[in-house]
Amino acid sequence: MAEVRDPENTLLIELKDGGLVAIEMLPEVAPKHVERIKALARAGEYDNVAFHRVIDGFMAQTGDVEHGDMAEGFNLRRAGTGGSSQPDLPAEFSKLPFDRGVVGMARAQNPDSGNSQFFIMFRDGHFLNGQYTVWGRVVSGMEHVDAIRRGEPPAEPDRMVSVRVAGDAA
């Protein structure tokens, strides 16, 4: 694993195959989104959540803590339709481009509807620039992201086994 520069702003995602993905969170760019991601991770809300929308050459989406938990009453048809018990967040758009490995907040049509779902870019997707909130970037483990099963939804979705803030890891 890569060296963690700022443990309080690094998210560690363990995938089902044991792969570890480290995401550098960007509180200076999207403070409300980073705060939400950290709160949900610290509450264990992201544990066992499916990658419910994975488009080859584009991105892998996850984070539906309401309907995406594969350990509790999982329904693949509903995964991707929920959020968290917290209110939606206002958009925090920036000039950071959606390059490979960038992590953005998913949302509905309303720009201020980001909640808990997020996506990791497989490739550059600059058509998203300025329209979605960038809150992080993969700093190690991108090979594990590349191996996530594709599909909308995947027939047998991959999942995040555990999601932790690096500073909390023992």
GROMACS .gro file of N, CA and C in nm:
model
  510
    1MET      N    1   0.084  -0.119   0.000
    1MET     CA    2   0.000   0.000   0.000
    1MET      C    3   0.087   0.125   0.000
    2ALA      N    4   0.039   0.228  -0.064
    2ALA     CA    5   0.112   0.355  -0.069
    2ALA      C    6   0.116   0.418   0.069
    3GLU      N    7   0.215   0.501   0.087
    3GLU     CA    8   0.228   0.574   0.214
    3GLU      C    9   0.109   0.669   0.228
    4VAL      N   10   0.050   0.671   0.347
    4VAL     CA   11  -0.063   0.759   0.374
    4VAL      C   12  -0.009   0.892   0.423
    5ARG      N   13  -0.031   0.997   0.345
    5ARG     CA   14   0.022   1.128   0.381
    5ARG      C   15  -0.059   1.194   0.492
    6ASP      N   16  -0.191   1.184   0.485
    6ASP     CA   17  -0.278   1.248   0.582
    6ASP      C   18  -0.383   1.145   0.626
    7PRO      N   19  -0.356   1.072   0.735
    7PRO     CA   20  -0.448   0.964   0.777
    7PRO      C   21  -0.591   1.011   0.803
    8GLU      N   22  -0.609   1.134   0.848
    8GLU     CA   23  -0.744   1.184   0.877
    8GLU      C   24  -0.823   1.208   0.748
    9ASN      N   25  -0.753   1.224   0.637
    9ASN     CA   26  -0.820   1.249   0.509
    9ASN      C   27  -0.785   1.143   0.405
   10THR      N   28  -0.769   1.020   0.452
   10THR     CA   29  -0.749   0.906   0.363
   10THR      C   30  -0.853   0.801   0.396
   11LEU      N   31  -0.924   0.756   0.294
   11LEU     CA   32  -1.027   0.653   0.309
   11LEU      C   33  -0.968   0.520   0.261
   12LEU      N   34  -0.981   0.417   0.343
   12LEU     CA   35  -0.933   0.284   0.307
   12LEU      C   36  -1.052   0.194   0.280
   13ILE      N   37  -1.061   0.143   0.159
   13ILE     CA   38  -1.172   0.055   0.119
   13ILE      C   39  -1.116  -0.084   0.093
   14GLU      N   40  -1.163  -0.180   0.172
   14GLU     CA   41  -1.127  -0.320   0.148
   14GLU      C   42  -1.235  -0.382   0.060
   15LEU      N   43  -1.194  -0.435  -0.054
   15LEU     CA   44  -1.288  -0.499  -0.146
   15LEU      C   45  -1.300  -0.646  -0.114
   16LYS      N   46  -1.398  -0.711  -0.173
   16LYS     CA   47  -1.430  -0.850  -0.137
   16LYS      C   48  -1.317  -0.949  -0.164
   17ASP      N   49  -1.229  -0.917  -0.259
   17ASP     CA   50  -1.118  -1.008  -0.290
   17ASP      C   51  -0.996  -0.980  -0.204
   18GLY      N   52  -1.010  -0.893  -0.105
   18GLY     CA   53  -0.899  -0.858  -0.017
   18GLY      C   54  -0.819  -0.739  -0.066
   19GLY      N   55  -0.851  -0.688  -0.184
   19GLY     CA   56  -0.781  -0.572  -0.238
   19GLY      C   57  -0.809  -0.449  -0.154
   20LEU      N   58  -0.708  -0.367  -0.135
   20LEU     CA   59  -0.723  -0.244  -0.057
   20LEU      C   60  -0.705  -0.124  -0.149
   21VAL      N   61  -0.802  -0.032  -0.141
   21VAL     CA   62  -0.800   0.090  -0.220
   21VAL      C   63  -0.787   0.207  -0.123
   22ALA      N   64  -0.689   0.293  -0.146
   22ALA     CA   65  -0.671   0.413  -0.063
   22ALA      C   66  -0.712   0.535  -0.145
   23ILE      N   67  -0.800   0.616  -0.085
   23ILE     CA   68  -0.849   0.737  -0.149
   23ILE      C   69  -0.806   0.857  -0.066
   24GLU      N   70  -0.736   0.948  -0.131
   24GLU     CA   71  -0.702   1.075  -0.068
   24GLU      C   72  -0.826   1.164  -0.080
   25MET      N   73  -0.884   1.201   0.037
   25MET     CA   74  -1.000   1.289   0.037
   25MET      C   75  -0.952   1.433   0.030
   26LEU      N   76  -1.035   1.520  -0.028
   26LEU     CA   77  -0.997   1.658  -0.056
   26LEU      C   78  -1.088   1.757   0.018
   27PRO      N   79  -1.068   1.773   0.150
   27PRO     CA   80  -1.156   1.862   0.226
   27PRO      C   81  -1.145   2.008   0.185
   28GLU      N   82  -1.031   2.046   0.126
   28GLU     CA   83  -1.017   2.185   0.081
   28GLU      C   84  -1.100   2.212  -0.045
   29VAL      N   85  -1.139   2.106  -0.115
   29VAL     CA   86  -1.218   2.118  -0.238
   29VAL      C   87  -1.367   2.097  -0.211
   30ALA      N   88  -1.399   1.998  -0.128
   30ALA     CA   89  -1.539   1.961  -0.102
   30ALA      C   90  -1.556   1.928   0.047
   31PRO      N   91  -1.550   2.027   0.135
   31PRO     CA   92  -1.551   2.000   0.279
   31PRO      C   93  -1.677   1.929   0.330
   32LYS      N   94  -1.793   1.965   0.280
   32LYS     CA   95  -1.917   1.901   0.327
   32LYS      C   96  -1.926   1.754   0.282
   33HIS      N   97  -1.881   1.729   0.160
   33HIS     CA   98  -1.884   1.592   0.108
   33HIS      C   99  -1.784   1.502   0.181
   34VAL      N  100  -1.664   1.553   0.206
   34VAL     CA  101  -1.565   1.475   0.279
   34VAL      C  102  -1.614   1.448   0.420
   35GLU      N  103  -1.674   1.547   0.484
   35GLU     CA  104  -1.729   1.528   0.619
   35GLU      C  105  -1.835   1.417   0.620
   36ARG      N  106  -1.921   1.416   0.518
   36ARG     CA  107  -2.027   1.313   0.508
   36ARG      C  108  -1.968   1.175   0.487
   37ILE      N  109  -1.873   1.163   0.394
   37ILE     CA  110  -1.810   1.034   0.366
   37ILE      C  111  -1.745   0.980   0.493
   38LYS      N  112  -1.671   1.065   0.564
   38LYS     CA  113  -1.605   1.022   0.688
   38LYS      C  114  -1.707   0.979   0.793
   39ALA      N  115  -1.815   1.053   0.808
   39ALA     CA  116  -1.917   1.019   0.907
   39ALA      C  117  -1.981   0.884   0.875
   40LEU      N  118  -2.014   0.861   0.750
   40LEU     CA  119  -2.075   0.733   0.711
   40LEU      C  120  -1.976   0.618   0.727
   41ALA      N  121  -1.850   0.641   0.692
   41ALA     CA  122  -1.748   0.537   0.708
   41ALA      C  123  -1.730   0.504   0.856
   42ARG      N  124  -1.722   0.606   0.938
   42ARG     CA  125  -1.700   0.585   1.081
   42ARG      C  126  -1.818   0.515   1.148
   43ALA      N  127  -1.937   0.531   1.092
   43ALA     CA  128  -2.056   0.465   1.146
   43ALA      C  129  -2.071   0.323   1.091
   44GLY      N  130  -1.980   0.280   0.999
   44GLY     CA  131  -1.989   0.147   0.940
   44GLY      C  132  -2.095   0.135   0.833
   45GLU      N  133  -2.150   0.247   0.789
   45GLU     CA  134  -2.260   0.246   0.692
   45GLU      C  135  -2.220   0.191   0.555
   46TYR      N  136  -2.094   0.207   0.517
   46TYR     CA  137  -2.050   0.162   0.385
   46TYR      C  138  -2.007   0.015   0.382
   47ASP      N  139  -1.996  -0.049   0.497
   47ASP     CA  140  -1.954  -0.188   0.501
   47ASP      C  141  -2.054  -0.278   0.429
   48ASN      N  142  -2.005  -0.363   0.342
   48ASN     CA  143  -2.084  -0.460   0.264
   48ASN      C  144  -2.174  -0.398   0.158
   49VAL      N  145  -2.148  -0.274   0.120
   49VAL     CA  146  -2.231  -0.207   0.019
   49VAL      C  147  -2.182  -0.243  -0.121
   50ALA      N  148  -2.277  -0.275  -0.207
   50ALA     CA  149  -2.251  -0.322  -0.344
   50ALA      C  150  -2.206  -0.209  -0.436
   51PHE      N  151  -2.128  -0.251  -0.537
   51PHE     CA  152  -2.103  -0.167  -0.654
   51PHE      C  153  -2.220  -0.199  -0.749
   52HIS      N  154  -2.320  -0.113  -0.751
   52HIS     CA  155  -2.446  -0.144  -0.820
   52HIS      C  156  -2.450  -0.097  -0.966
   53ARG      N  157  -2.356  -0.012  -1.005
   53ARG     CA  158  -2.354   0.039  -1.143
   53ARG      C  159  -2.209   0.053  -1.184
   54VAL      N  160  -2.165  -0.036  -1.271
   54VAL     CA  161  -2.023  -0.040  -1.310
   54VAL      C  162  -2.017  -0.045  -1.462
   55ILE      N  163  -1.977   0.067  -1.521
   55ILE     CA  164  -1.978   0.082  -1.666
   55ILE      C  165  -1.835   0.079  -1.718
   56ASP      N  166  -1.805  -0.023  -1.800
   56ASP     CA  167  -1.671  -0.041  -1.855
   56ASP      C  168  -1.627   0.085  -1.927
   57GLY      N  169  -1.504   0.128  -1.901
   57GLY     CA  170  -1.450   0.246  -1.966
   57GLY      C  171  -1.502   0.377  -1.909
   58PHE      N  172  -1.582   0.370  -1.800
   58PHE     CA  173  -1.639   0.492  -1.743
   58PHE      C  174  -1.615   0.498  -1.593
   59MET      N  175  -1.697   0.426  -1.514
   59MET     CA  176  -1.684   0.437  -1.370
   59MET      C  177  -1.751   0.322  -1.297
   60ALA      N  178  -1.719   0.310  -1.166
   60ALA     CA  179  -1.781   0.213  -1.075
   60ALA      C  180  -1.852   0.292  -0.966
   61GLN      N  181  -1.984   0.270  -0.951
   61GLN     CA  182  -2.064   0.345  -0.854
   61GLN      C  183  -2.107   0.255  -0.739
   62THR      N  184  -2.104   0.311  -0.618
   62THR     CA  185  -2.138   0.241  -0.495
   62THR      C  186  -2.191   0.343  -0.395
   63GLY      N  187  -2.211   0.299  -0.271
   63GLY     CA  188  -2.244   0.392  -0.165
   63GLY      C  189  -2.389   0.405  -0.126
   64ASP      N  190  -2.478   0.323  -0.185
   64ASP     CA  191  -2.619   0.328  -0.145
   64ASP      C  192  -2.633   0.255  -0.012
   65VAL      N  193  -2.619   0.330   0.098
   65VAL     CA  194  -2.623   0.267   0.230
   65VAL      C  195  -2.764   0.225   0.270
   66GLU      N  196  -2.864   0.278   0.202
   66GLU     CA  197  -3.004   0.243   0.231
   66GLU      C  198  -3.043   0.108   0.169
   67HIS      N  199  -3.008   0.088   0.042
   67HIS     CA  200  -3.052  -0.032  -0.030
   67HIS      C  201  -2.938  -0.121  -0.081
   68GLY      N  202  -2.813  -0.079  -0.059
   68GLY     CA  203  -2.701  -0.151  -0.118
   68GLY      C  204  -2.626  -0.245  -0.026
   69ASP      N  205  -2.669  -0.256   0.101
   69ASP     CA  206  -2.597  -0.340   0.198
   69ASP      C  207  -2.623  -0.487   0.166
   70MET      N  208  -2.519  -0.556   0.117
   70MET     CA  209  -2.535  -0.695   0.074
   70MET      C  210  -2.547  -0.792   0.191
   71ALA      N  211  -2.529  -0.744   0.315
   71ALA     CA  212  -2.542  -0.830   0.432
   71ALA      C  213  -2.680  -0.819   0.498
   72GLU      N  214  -2.758  -0.717   0.460
   72GLU     CA  215  -2.888  -0.695   0.525
   72GLU      C  216  -2.996  -0.666   0.422
   73GLY      N  217  -3.080  -0.762   0.394
   73GLY     CA  218  -3.197  -0.743   0.307
   73GLY      C  219  -3.165  -0.685   0.172
   74PHE      N  220  -3.058  -0.729   0.111
   74PHE     CA  221  -3.014  -0.674  -0.018
   74PHE      C  222  -3.112  -0.707  -0.129
   75ASN      N  223  -3.147  -0.606  -0.208
   75ASN     CA  224  -3.232  -0.623  -0.325
   75ASN      C  225  -3.163  -0.551  -0.440
   76LEU      N  226  -3.107  -0.627  -0.532
   76LEU     CA  227  -3.029  -0.571  -0.642
   76LEU      C  228  -3.108  -0.468  -0.723
   77ARG      N  229  -3.240  -0.490  -0.737
   77ARG     CA  230  -3.321  -0.397  -0.816
   77ARG      C  231  -3.335  -0.261  -0.749
   78ARG      N  232  -3.325  -0.255  -0.616
   78ARG     CA  233  -3.337  -0.127  -0.545
   78ARG      C  234  -3.203  -0.060  -0.522
   79ALA      N  235  -3.094  -0.136  -0.531
   79ALA     CA  236  -2.961  -0.078  -0.510
   79ALA      C  237  -2.939   0.037  -0.608
   80GLY      N  238  -2.897   0.149  -0.556
   80GLY     CA  239  -2.875   0.267  -0.638
   80GLY      C  240  -2.988   0.367  -0.630
   81THR      N  241  -3.097   0.331  -0.562
   81THR     CA  242  -3.212   0.422  -0.552
   81THR      C  243  -3.217   0.495  -0.418
   82GLY      N  244  -3.125   0.464  -0.328
   82GLY     CA  245  -3.131   0.524  -0.194
   82GLY      C  246  -3.010   0.608  -0.161
   83GLY      N  247  -3.013   0.656  -0.037
   83GLY     CA  248  -2.903   0.737   0.013
   83GLY      C  249  -2.877   0.697   0.157
   84SER      N  250  -2.868   0.797   0.242
   84SER     CA  251  -2.848   0.773   0.385
   84SER      C  252  -2.961   0.842   0.460
   85SER      N  253  -2.958   0.834   0.592
   85SER     CA  254  -3.059   0.901   0.673
   85SER      C  255  -3.030   1.051   0.687
   86GLN      N  256  -2.918   1.095   0.632
   86GLN     CA  257  -2.878   1.236   0.638
   86GLN      C  258  -2.939   1.314   0.521
   87PRO      N  259  -2.955   1.447   0.537
   87PRO     CA  260  -3.008   1.527   0.426
   87PRO      C  261  -2.910   1.534   0.309
   88ASP      N  262  -2.963   1.563   0.191
   88ASP     CA  263  -2.878   1.580   0.074
   88ASP      C  264  -2.783   1.698   0.094
   89LEU      N  265  -2.674   1.697   0.019
   89LEU     CA  266  -2.570   1.798   0.031
   89LEU      C  267  -2.576   1.899  -0.084
   90PRO      N  268  -2.540   2.024  -0.055
   90PRO     CA  269  -2.529   2.121  -0.166
   90PRO      C  270  -2.406   2.087  -0.251
   91ALA      N  271  -2.416   2.111  -0.379
   91ALA     CA  272  -2.305   2.084  -0.470
   91ALA      C  273  -2.182   2.164  -0.427
   92GLU      N  274  -2.065   2.102  -0.443
   92GLU     CA  275  -1.937   2.169  -0.420
   92GLU      C  276  -1.852   2.148  -0.545
   93PHE      N  277  -1.897   2.209  -0.654
   93PHE     CA  278  -1.828   2.193  -0.781
   93PHE      C  279  -1.694   2.267  -0.776
   94SER      N  280  -1.597   2.213  -0.850
   94SER     CA  281  -1.463   2.272  -0.853
   94SER      C  282  -1.410   2.264  -0.996
   95LYS      N  283  -1.288   2.312  -1.012
   95LYS     CA  284  -1.223   2.307  -1.143
   95LYS      C  285  -1.142   2.179  -1.161
   96LEU      N  286  -1.143   2.089  -1.060
   96LEU     CA  287  -1.068   1.964  -1.073
   96LEU      C  288  -1.134   1.876  -1.179
   97PRO      N  289  -1.054   1.824  -1.272
   97PRO     CA  290  -1.111   1.742  -1.379
   97PRO      C  291  -1.139   1.598  -1.334
   98PHE      N  292  -1.235   1.536  -1.399
   98PHE     CA  293  -1.266   1.395  -1.374
   98PHE      C  294  -1.171   1.308  -1.455
   99ASP      N  295  -1.052   1.288  -1.397
   99ASP     CA  296  -0.950   1.203  -1.457
   99ASP      C  297  -0.963   1.061  -1.401
  100ARG      N  298  -0.890   0.968  -1.460
  100ARG     CA  299  -0.885   0.831  -1.409
  100ARG      C  300  -0.850   0.833  -1.261
  101GLY      N  301  -0.925   0.759  -1.180
  101GLY     CA  302  -0.899   0.750  -1.037
  101GLY      C  303  -0.965   0.856  -0.952
  102VAL      N  304  -1.025   0.955  -1.013
  102VAL     CA  305  -1.095   1.059  -0.937
  102VAL      C  306  -1.223   1.000  -0.880
  103VAL      N  307  -1.259   1.045  -0.760
  103VAL     CA  308  -1.381   0.999  -0.694
  103VAL      C  309  -1.478   1.116  -0.687
  104GLY      N  310  -1.598   1.094  -0.739
  104GLY     CA  311  -1.700   1.198  -0.741
  104GLY      C  312  -1.825   1.153  -0.669
  105MET      N  313  -1.907   1.249  -0.631
  105MET     CA  314  -2.032   1.221  -0.562
  105MET      C  315  -2.141   1.202  -0.665
  106ALA      N  316  -2.212   1.090  -0.654
  106ALA     CA  317  -2.326   1.066  -0.742
  106ALA      C  318  -2.442   1.153  -0.696
  107ARG      N  319  -2.533   1.182  -0.786
  107ARG     CA  320  -2.650   1.263  -0.752
  107ARG      C  321  -2.762   1.237  -0.851
  108ALA      N  322  -2.880   1.288  -0.819
  108ALA     CA  323  -2.992   1.283  -0.911
  108ALA      C  324  -2.981   1.407  -1.003
  109GLN      N  325  -3.088   1.442  -1.073
  109GLN     CA  326  -3.082   1.558  -1.164
  109GLN      C  327  -3.050   1.687  -1.091
  110ASN      N  328  -3.102   1.702  -0.971
  110ASN     CA  329  -3.077   1.822  -0.892
  110ASN      C  330  -2.930   1.825  -0.850
  111PRO      N  331  -2.857   1.932  -0.883
  111PRO     CA  332  -2.716   1.938  -0.846
  111PRO      C  333  -2.692   1.927  -0.694
  112ASP      N  334  -2.792   1.963  -0.615
  112ASP     CA  335  -2.779   1.959  -0.469
  112ASP      C  336  -2.841   1.833  -0.409
  113SER      N  337  -2.824   1.719  -0.477
  113SER     CA  338  -2.887   1.594  -0.431
  113SER      C  339  -2.785   1.485  -0.397
  114GLY      N  340  -2.656   1.520  -0.388
  114GLY     CA  341  -2.557   1.421  -0.345
  114GLY      C  342  -2.587   1.382  -0.200
  115ASN      N  343  -2.568   1.253  -0.168
  115ASN     CA  344  -2.598   1.209  -0.031
  115ASN      C  345  -2.493   1.111   0.020
  116SER      N  346  -2.496   0.987  -0.031
  116SER     CA  347  -2.400   0.887   0.016
  116SER      C  348  -2.333   0.813  -0.099
  117GLN      N  349  -2.395   0.813  -0.216
  117GLN     CA  350  -2.340   0.737  -0.329
  117GLN      C  351  -2.224   0.812  -0.395
  118PHE      N  352  -2.125   0.734  -0.439
  118PHE     CA  353  -2.011   0.793  -0.507
  118PHE      C  354  -1.962   0.700  -0.616
  119PHE      N  355  -1.874   0.753  -0.701
  119PHE     CA  356  -1.821   0.674  -0.812
  119PHE      C  357  -1.673   0.701  -0.829
  120ILE      N  358  -1.605   0.598  -0.881
  120ILE     CA  359  -1.461   0.605  -0.908
  120ILE      C  360  -1.442   0.591  -1.059
  121MET      N  361  -1.369   0.684  -1.116
  121MET     CA  362  -1.351   0.686  -1.261
  121MET      C  363  -1.249   0.581  -1.308
  122PHE      N  364  -1.289   0.499  -1.407
  122PHE     CA  365  -1.196   0.406  -1.472
  122PHE      C  366  -1.106   0.480  -1.571
  123ARG      N  367  -1.164   0.580  -1.636
  123ARG     CA  368  -1.093   0.659  -1.737
  123ARG      C  369  -1.130   0.805  -1.718
  124ASP      N  370  -1.059   0.892  -1.789
  124ASP     CA  371  -1.095   1.034  -1.787
  124ASP      C  372  -1.238   1.049  -1.838
  125GLY      N  373  -1.313   1.137  -1.775
  125GLY     CA  374  -1.451   1.167  -1.815
  125GLY      C  375  -1.477   1.316  -1.801
  126HIS      N  376  -1.407   1.395  -1.881
  126HIS     CA  377  -1.411   1.540  -1.865
  126HIS      C  378  -1.547   1.601  -1.894
  127PHE      N  379  -1.637   1.528  -1.957
  127PHE     CA  380  -1.772   1.579  -1.978
  127PHE      C  381  -1.846   1.597  -1.845
  128LEU      N  382  -1.794   1.538  -1.736
  128LEU     CA  383  -1.853   1.555  -1.602
  128LEU      C  384  -1.799   1.679  -1.531
  129ASN      N  385  -1.691   1.737  -1.580
  129ASN     CA  386  -1.626   1.850  -1.513
  129ASN      C  387  -1.726   1.962  -1.484
  130GLY      N  388  -1.722   2.011  -1.360
  130GLY     CA  389  -1.807   2.123  -1.321
  130GLY      C  390  -1.953   2.087  -1.300
  131GLN      N  391  -1.988   1.958  -1.315
  131GLN     CA  392  -2.128   1.917  -1.300
  131GLN      C  393  -2.149   1.821  -1.184
  132TYR      N  394  -2.041   1.765  -1.132
  132TYR     CA  395  -2.045   1.673  -1.018
  132TYR      C  396  -1.934   1.713  -0.923
  133THR      N  397  -1.953   1.683  -0.795
  133THR     CA  398  -1.855   1.718  -0.693
  133THR      C  399  -1.741   1.616  -0.689
  134VAL      N  400  -1.618   1.664  -0.705
  134VAL     CA  401  -1.498   1.583  -0.685
  134VAL      C  402  -1.464   1.592  -0.537
  135TRP      N  403  -1.449   1.477  -0.470
  135TRP     CA  404  -1.411   1.481  -0.327
  135TRP      C  405  -1.287   1.397  -0.295
  136GLY      N  406  -1.233   1.326  -0.395
  136GLY     CA  407  -1.115   1.246  -0.367
  136GLY      C  408  -1.051   1.190  -0.492
  137ARG      N  409  -0.939   1.119  -0.468
  137ARG     CA  410  -0.870   1.051  -0.579
  137ARG      C  411  -0.802   0.926  -0.523
  138VAL      N  412  -0.803   0.821  -0.604
  138VAL     CA  413  -0.737   0.697  -0.565
  138VAL      C  414  -0.587   0.721  -0.568
  139VAL      N  415  -0.520   0.687  -0.456
  139VAL     CA  416  -0.374   0.702  -0.451
  139VAL      C  417  -0.303   0.566  -0.451
  140SER      N  418  -0.376   0.459  -0.422
  140SER     CA  419  -0.321   0.324  -0.439
  140SER      C  420  -0.437   0.225  -0.449
  141GLY      N  421  -0.410   0.114  -0.519
  141GLY     CA  422  -0.511   0.010  -0.534
  141GLY      C  423  -0.601   0.025  -0.655
  142MET      N  424  -0.564   0.110  -0.750
  142MET     CA  425  -0.648   0.128  -0.868
  142MET      C  426  -0.664  -0.003  -0.946
  143GLU      N  427  -0.564  -0.093  -0.936
  143GLU     CA  428  -0.577  -0.223  -1.004
  143GLU      C  429  -0.696  -0.302  -0.948
  144HIS      N  430  -0.730  -0.280  -0.821
  144HIS     CA  431  -0.845  -0.348  -0.761
  144HIS      C  432  -0.976  -0.286  -0.810
  145VAL      N  433  -0.975  -0.155  -0.827
  145VAL     CA  434  -1.093  -0.087  -0.883
  145VAL      C  435  -1.116  -0.138  -1.025
  146ASP      N  436  -1.008  -0.150  -1.103
  146ASP     CA  437  -1.020  -0.196  -1.241
  146ASP      C  438  -1.080  -0.336  -1.250
  147ALA      N  439  -1.068  -0.416  -1.145
  147ALA     CA  440  -1.116  -0.554  -1.145
  147ALA      C  441  -1.261  -0.569  -1.099
  148ILE      N  442  -1.328  -0.460  -1.062
  148ILE     CA  443  -1.467  -0.468  -1.016
  148ILE      C  444  -1.556  -0.516  -1.131
  149ARG      N  445  -1.647  -0.611  -1.099
  149ARG     CA  446  -1.737  -0.667  -1.201
  149ARG      C  447  -1.826  -0.561  -1.263
  150ARG      N  448  -1.836  -0.566  -1.395
  150ARG     CA  449  -1.915  -0.469  -1.472
  150ARG      C  450  -2.062  -0.510  -1.477
  151GLY      N  451  -2.147  -0.409  -1.499
  151GLY     CA  452  -2.290  -0.431  -1.519
  151GLY      C  453  -2.373  -0.318  -1.461
  152GLU      N  454  -2.493  -0.303  -1.512
  152GLU     CA  455  -2.589  -0.202  -1.464
  152GLU      C  456  -2.723  -0.266  -1.432
  153PRO      N  457  -2.737  -0.343  -1.328
  153PRO     CA  458  -2.636  -0.378  -1.228
  153PRO      C  459  -2.561  -0.504  -1.269
  154PRO      N  460  -2.446  -0.530  -1.205
  154PRO     CA  461  -2.375  -0.655  -1.231
  154PRO      C  462  -2.460  -0.773  -1.183
  155ALA      N  463  -2.454  -0.885  -1.253
  155ALA     CA  464  -2.530  -1.004  -1.213
  155ALA      C  465  -2.490  -1.049  -1.072
  156GLU      N  466  -2.361  -1.046  -1.045
  156GLU     CA  467  -2.309  -1.078  -0.911
  156GLU      C  468  -2.217  -0.964  -0.870
  157PRO      N  469  -2.275  -0.862  -0.805
  157PRO     CA  470  -2.197  -0.742  -0.776
  157PRO      C  471  -2.083  -0.763  -0.677
  158ASP      N  472  -1.977  -0.688  -0.698
  158ASP     CA  473  -1.869  -0.680  -0.600
  158ASP      C  474  -1.917  -0.584  -0.492
  159ARG      N  475  -1.841  -0.581  -0.379
  159ARG     CA  476  -1.883  -0.495  -0.269
  159ARG      C  477  -1.762  -0.442  -0.194
  160MET      N  478  -1.789  -0.339  -0.116
  160MET     CA  479  -1.689  -0.287  -0.024
  160MET      C  480  -1.709  -0.365   0.106
  161VAL      N  481  -1.611  -0.444   0.147
  161VAL     CA  482  -1.623  -0.523   0.269
  161VAL      C  483  -1.617  -0.431   0.389
  162SER      N  484  -1.518  -0.340   0.389
  162SER     CA  485  -1.510  -0.241   0.497
  162SER      C  486  -1.454  -0.111   0.442
  163VAL      N  487  -1.499  -0.001   0.504
  163VAL     CA  488  -1.455   0.133   0.464
  163VAL      C  489  -1.418   0.205   0.593
  164ARG      N  490  -1.295   0.252   0.601
  164ARG     CA  491  -1.245   0.317   0.723
  164ARG      C  492  -1.165   0.441   0.690
  165VAL      N  493  -1.166   0.536   0.782
  165VAL     CA  494  -1.075   0.650   0.773
  165VAL      C  495  -0.941   0.597   0.827
  166ALA      N  496  -0.834   0.619   0.752
  166ALA     CA  497  -0.703   0.563   0.788
  166ALA      C  498  -0.661   0.601   0.930
  167GLY      N  499  -0.692   0.722   0.972
  167GLY     CA  500  -0.655   0.767   1.106
  167GLY      C  501  -0.721   0.688   1.216
  168ASP      N  502  -0.829   0.618   1.185
  168ASP     CA  503  -0.901   0.537   1.284
  168ASP      C  504  -0.852   0.392   1.288
  169ALA      N  505  -0.777   0.352   1.184
  169ALA     CA  506  -0.732   0.213   1.174
  169ALA      C  507  -0.630   0.183   1.284
  170ALA      N  508  -0.650   0.070   1.349
  170ALA     CA  509  -0.559   0.033   1.461
  170ALA      C  510  -0.432  -0.029   1.407
   0.00000   0.00000   0.00000
